[in-house]
Tab-separated table of C-alpha atoms in Angstrom:
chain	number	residue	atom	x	y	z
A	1	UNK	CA	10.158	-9.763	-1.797
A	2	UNK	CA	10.910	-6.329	-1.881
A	3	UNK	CA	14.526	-7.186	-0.880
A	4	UNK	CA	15.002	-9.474	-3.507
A	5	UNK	CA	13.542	-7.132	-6.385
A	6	UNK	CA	15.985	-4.428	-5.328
A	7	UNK	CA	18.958	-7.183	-5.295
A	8	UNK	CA	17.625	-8.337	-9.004
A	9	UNK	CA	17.249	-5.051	-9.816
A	10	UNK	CA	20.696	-3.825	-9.122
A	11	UNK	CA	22.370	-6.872	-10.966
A	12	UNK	CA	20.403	-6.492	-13.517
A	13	UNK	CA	21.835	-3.146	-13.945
A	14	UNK	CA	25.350	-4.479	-13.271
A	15	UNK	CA	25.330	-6.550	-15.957
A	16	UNK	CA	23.884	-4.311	-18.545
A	17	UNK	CA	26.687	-1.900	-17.467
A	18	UNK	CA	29.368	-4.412	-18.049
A	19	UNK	CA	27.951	-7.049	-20.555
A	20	UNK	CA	25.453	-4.847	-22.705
A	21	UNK	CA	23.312	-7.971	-21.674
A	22	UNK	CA	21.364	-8.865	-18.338
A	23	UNK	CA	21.923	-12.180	-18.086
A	24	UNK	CA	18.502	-13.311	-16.547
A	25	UNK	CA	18.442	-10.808	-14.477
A	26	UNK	CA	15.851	-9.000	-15.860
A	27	UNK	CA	13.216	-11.785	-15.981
A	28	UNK	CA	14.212	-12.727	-11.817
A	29	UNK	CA	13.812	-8.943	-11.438
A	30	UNK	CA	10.245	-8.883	-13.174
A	31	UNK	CA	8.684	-11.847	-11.508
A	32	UNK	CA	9.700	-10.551	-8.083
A	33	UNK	CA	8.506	-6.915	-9.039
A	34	UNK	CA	5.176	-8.682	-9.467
A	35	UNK	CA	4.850	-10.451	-6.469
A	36	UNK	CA	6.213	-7.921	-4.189
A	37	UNK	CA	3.650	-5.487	-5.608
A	38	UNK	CA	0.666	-8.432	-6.011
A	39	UNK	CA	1.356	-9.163	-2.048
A	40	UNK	CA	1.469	-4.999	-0.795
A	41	UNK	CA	-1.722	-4.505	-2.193
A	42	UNK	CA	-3.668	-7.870	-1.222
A	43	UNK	CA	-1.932	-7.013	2.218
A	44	UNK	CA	-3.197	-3.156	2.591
A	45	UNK	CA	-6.757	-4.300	1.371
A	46	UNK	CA	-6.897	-7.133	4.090
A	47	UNK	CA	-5.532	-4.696	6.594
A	48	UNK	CA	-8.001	-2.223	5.968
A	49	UNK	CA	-10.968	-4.690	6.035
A	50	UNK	CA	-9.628	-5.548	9.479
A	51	UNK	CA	-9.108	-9.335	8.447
A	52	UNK	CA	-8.230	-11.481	11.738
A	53	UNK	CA	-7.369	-8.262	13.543
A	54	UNK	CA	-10.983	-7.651	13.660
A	55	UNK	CA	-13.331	-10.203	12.226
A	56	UNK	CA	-11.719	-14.100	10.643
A	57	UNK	CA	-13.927	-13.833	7.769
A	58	UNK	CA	-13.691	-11.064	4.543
A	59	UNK	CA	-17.100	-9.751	3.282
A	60	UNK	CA	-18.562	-10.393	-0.589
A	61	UNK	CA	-18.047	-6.504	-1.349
A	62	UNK	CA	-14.046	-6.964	0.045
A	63	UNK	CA	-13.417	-10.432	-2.032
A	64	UNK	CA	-14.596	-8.611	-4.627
A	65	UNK	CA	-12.195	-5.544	-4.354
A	66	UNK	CA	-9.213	-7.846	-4.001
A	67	UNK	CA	-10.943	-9.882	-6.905
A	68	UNK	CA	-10.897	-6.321	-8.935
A	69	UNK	CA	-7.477	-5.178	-7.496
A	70	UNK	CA	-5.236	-8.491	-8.618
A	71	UNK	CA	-6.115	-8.579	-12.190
A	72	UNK	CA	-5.682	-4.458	-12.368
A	73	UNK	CA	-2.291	-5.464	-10.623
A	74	UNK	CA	-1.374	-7.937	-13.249
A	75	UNK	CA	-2.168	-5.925	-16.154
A	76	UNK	CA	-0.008	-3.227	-14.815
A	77	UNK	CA	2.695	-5.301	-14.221
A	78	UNK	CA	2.387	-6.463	-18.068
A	79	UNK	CA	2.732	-2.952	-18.918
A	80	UNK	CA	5.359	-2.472	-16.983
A	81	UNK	CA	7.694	-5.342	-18.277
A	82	UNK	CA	6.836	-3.650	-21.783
A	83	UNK	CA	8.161	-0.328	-20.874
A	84	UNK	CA	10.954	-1.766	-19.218
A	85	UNK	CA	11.685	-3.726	-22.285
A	86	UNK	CA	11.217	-1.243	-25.120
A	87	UNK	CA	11.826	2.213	-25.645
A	88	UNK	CA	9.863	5.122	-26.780
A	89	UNK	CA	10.660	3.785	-30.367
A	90	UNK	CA	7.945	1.226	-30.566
A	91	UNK	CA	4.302	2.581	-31.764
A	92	UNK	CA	2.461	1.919	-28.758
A	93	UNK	CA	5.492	2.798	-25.994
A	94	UNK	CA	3.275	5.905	-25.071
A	95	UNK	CA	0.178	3.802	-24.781
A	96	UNK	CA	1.455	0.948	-22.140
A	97	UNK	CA	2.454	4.285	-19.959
A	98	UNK	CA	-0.325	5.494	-20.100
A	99	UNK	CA	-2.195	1.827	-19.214
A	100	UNK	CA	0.071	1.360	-16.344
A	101	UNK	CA	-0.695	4.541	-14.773
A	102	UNK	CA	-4.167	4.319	-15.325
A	103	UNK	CA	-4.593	1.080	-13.543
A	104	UNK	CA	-2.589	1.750	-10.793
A	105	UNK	CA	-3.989	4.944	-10.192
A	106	UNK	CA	-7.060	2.863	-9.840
A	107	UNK	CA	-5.947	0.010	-7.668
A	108	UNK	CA	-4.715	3.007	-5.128
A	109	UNK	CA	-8.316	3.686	-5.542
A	110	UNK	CA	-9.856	0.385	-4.772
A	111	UNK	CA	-7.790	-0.171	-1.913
A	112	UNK	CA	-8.889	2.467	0.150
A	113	UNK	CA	-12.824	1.591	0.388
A	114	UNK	CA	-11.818	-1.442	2.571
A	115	UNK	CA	-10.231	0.847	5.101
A	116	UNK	CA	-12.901	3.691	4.937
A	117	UNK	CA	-15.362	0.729	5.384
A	118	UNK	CA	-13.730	-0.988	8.350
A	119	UNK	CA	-13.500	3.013	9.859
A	120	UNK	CA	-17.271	3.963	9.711
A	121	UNK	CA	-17.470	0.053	11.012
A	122	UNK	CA	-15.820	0.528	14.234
A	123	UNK	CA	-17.559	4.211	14.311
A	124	UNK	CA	-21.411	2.184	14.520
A	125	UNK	CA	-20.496	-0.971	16.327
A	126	UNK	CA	-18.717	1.560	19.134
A	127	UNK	CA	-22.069	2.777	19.959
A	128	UNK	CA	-23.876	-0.231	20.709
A	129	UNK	CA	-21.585	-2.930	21.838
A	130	UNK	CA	-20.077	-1.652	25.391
A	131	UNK	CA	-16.939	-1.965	23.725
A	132	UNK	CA	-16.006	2.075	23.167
A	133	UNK	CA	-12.529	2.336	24.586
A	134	UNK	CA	-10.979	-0.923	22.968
A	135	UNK	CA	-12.956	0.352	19.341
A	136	UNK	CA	-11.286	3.775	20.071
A	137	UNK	CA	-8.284	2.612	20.133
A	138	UNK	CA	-8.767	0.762	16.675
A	139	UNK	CA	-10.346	3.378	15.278
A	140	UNK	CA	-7.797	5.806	15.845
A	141	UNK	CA	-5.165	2.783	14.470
A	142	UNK	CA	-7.078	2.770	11.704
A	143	UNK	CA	-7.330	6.322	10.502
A	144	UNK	CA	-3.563	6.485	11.012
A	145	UNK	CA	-3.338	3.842	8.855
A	146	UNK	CA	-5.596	5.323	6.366
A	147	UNK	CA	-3.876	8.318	6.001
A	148	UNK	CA	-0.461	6.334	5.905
A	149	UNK	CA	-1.369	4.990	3.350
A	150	UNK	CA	-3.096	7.792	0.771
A	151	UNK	CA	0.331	9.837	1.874
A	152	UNK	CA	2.579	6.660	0.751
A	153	UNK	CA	0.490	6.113	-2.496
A	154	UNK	CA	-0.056	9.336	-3.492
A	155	UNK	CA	3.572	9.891	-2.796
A	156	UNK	CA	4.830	7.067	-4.582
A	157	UNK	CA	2.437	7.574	-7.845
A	158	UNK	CA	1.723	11.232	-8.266
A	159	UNK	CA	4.918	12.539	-6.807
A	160	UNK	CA	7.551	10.334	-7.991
A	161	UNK	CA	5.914	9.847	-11.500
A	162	UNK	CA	6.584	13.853	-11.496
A	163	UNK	CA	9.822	13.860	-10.995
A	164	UNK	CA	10.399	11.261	-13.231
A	165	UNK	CA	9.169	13.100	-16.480
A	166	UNK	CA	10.577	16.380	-15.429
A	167	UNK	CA	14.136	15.401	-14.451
A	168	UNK	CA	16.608	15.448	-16.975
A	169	UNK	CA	18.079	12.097	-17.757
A	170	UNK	CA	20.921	11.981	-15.600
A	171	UNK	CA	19.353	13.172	-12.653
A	172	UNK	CA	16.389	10.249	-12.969
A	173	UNK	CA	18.345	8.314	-9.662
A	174	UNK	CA	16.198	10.849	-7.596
A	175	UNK	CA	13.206	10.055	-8.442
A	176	UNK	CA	14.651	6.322	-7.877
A	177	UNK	CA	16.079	7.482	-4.455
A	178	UNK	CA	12.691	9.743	-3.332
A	179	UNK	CA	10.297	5.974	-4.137
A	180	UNK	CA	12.508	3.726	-2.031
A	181	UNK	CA	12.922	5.852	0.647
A	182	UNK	CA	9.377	6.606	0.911
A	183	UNK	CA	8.834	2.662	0.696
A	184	UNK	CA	10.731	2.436	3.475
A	185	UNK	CA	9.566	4.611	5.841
A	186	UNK	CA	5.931	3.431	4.853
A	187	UNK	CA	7.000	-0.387	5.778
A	188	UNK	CA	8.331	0.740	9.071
A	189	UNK	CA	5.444	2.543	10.115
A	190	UNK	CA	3.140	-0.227	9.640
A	191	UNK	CA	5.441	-2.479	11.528
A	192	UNK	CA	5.251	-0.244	14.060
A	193	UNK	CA	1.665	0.096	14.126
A	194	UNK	CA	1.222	-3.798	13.652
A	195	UNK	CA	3.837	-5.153	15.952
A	196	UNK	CA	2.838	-7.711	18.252
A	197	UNK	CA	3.129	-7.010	22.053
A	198	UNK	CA	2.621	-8.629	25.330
A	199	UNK	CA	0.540	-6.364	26.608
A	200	UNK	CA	-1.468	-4.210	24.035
A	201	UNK	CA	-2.756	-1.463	24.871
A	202	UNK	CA	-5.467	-1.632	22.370
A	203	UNK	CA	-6.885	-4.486	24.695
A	204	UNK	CA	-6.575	-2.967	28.297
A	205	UNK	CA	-9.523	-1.362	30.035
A	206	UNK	CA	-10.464	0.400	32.902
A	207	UNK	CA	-14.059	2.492	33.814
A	208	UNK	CA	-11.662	5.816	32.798
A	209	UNK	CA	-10.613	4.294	29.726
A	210	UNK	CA	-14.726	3.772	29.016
A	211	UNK	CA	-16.051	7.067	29.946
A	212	UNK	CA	-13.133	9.006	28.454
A	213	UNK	CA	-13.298	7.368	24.653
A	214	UNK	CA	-17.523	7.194	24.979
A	215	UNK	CA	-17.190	11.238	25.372
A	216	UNK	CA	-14.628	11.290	22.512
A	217	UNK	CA	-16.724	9.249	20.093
A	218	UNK	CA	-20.114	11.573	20.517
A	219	UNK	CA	-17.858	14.042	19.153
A	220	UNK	CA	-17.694	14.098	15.076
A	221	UNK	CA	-13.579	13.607	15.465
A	222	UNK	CA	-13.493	10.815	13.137
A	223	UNK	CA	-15.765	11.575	10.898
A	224	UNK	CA	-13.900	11.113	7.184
């Protein structure tokens, strides 16, 4: 999706450049803006409830952040079509801005009780089910993955949306360049964390293994 966005996106631009029109473009480039960003968000909220990597089944309180997190992800993506299609010219150009950042400020927000959840989770469940060094090794996954993801979103809202007002016109490609290649180095660190391996060692234990990670979690190391 994300491939095919930046592939819209870039004829889209094409064609304006040549034409003065887009020729479609825009719309494909819209629709697969919104799925690609309907899909990260679904997929980092049933990543940090630990859905089928730790339980098959999602909670009423995590439905109803992805429930909360969808329509938020919609309207946003409304107000982002009107941005993209107007110009500071209309009455209420300053107002969709304003909407769009708002509500995705707040779907960054919503996404990261799941994972904070699914963290203090582990934390209880490691004390009572003999299980300490294979919950370790998850819990440390997921505070990597927690703070993965606060750096990419805080990067890719708070950061980039800075450089964007305070960069002269011609120089608004690096605010461009600075999102993708932060998008980019987020995906390949979850595949990285995520990949599927013969042998993973998230799932192999030995009486060291046991007594080393039942030391480390009496400690208050991953406390948030």
């Amino acid at each position: 999706m994300k491939a095919l966005n930046l592939i819209c996106a870039a004829e889209d631009k094409h064609y304006v450049k040549v034409t003065g029109t887009p020729h479609g473009w825009d719309v494909l480039f819209y629709i697969f803006q919104f799925i690609r960003v309907v899909l990260l968000f679904t997929v980092i909220v049933l990543i940090g409830t630990g859905w089928s990597f730790l339980k098959p089944f999602l909670q009423e309180k995590e439905k109803k952040v992805l429930m909360i997190v969808i329509p938020l992800q919609v309207l946003a993506n409304i107000a982002s079509v009107v941005i993209g299609e107007t110009g500071p010219f209309i009455k209420d150009w300053v107002t969709w801005n304003q909407v769009f950042l708002l509500v995705d400020i707040i779907c960054c927000c919503a996404i990261i009780f799941p994972i904070v959840w699914s963290i203090r989770s582990l934390r209880e469940t490691s004390k009572t089910d003999g299980k300490a060094a294979r919950n370790l090794a998850k819990l440390q996954l997921f505070r990597q993955f927690y703070m993965v993801v606060i750096g990419y979103l805080y990067f890719t809202r708070i950061v980039v949306f800075a450089l964007r007002t305070i960069a002269a016109y011609k120089y608004q490609w690096v605010s461009n360049a600075a999102e993708e290649i932060a998008s980019l180095i987020f995906y390949m660190i979850m595949f990285y964390m995520f990949r599927p391996v013969e042998k993973n060692e998230y799932f192999v234990l030995d009486e060291e293994d046991e007594e080393a990670a039942e030391l480390a979690l009496r400690d208050e190391e991953f406390e948030l």
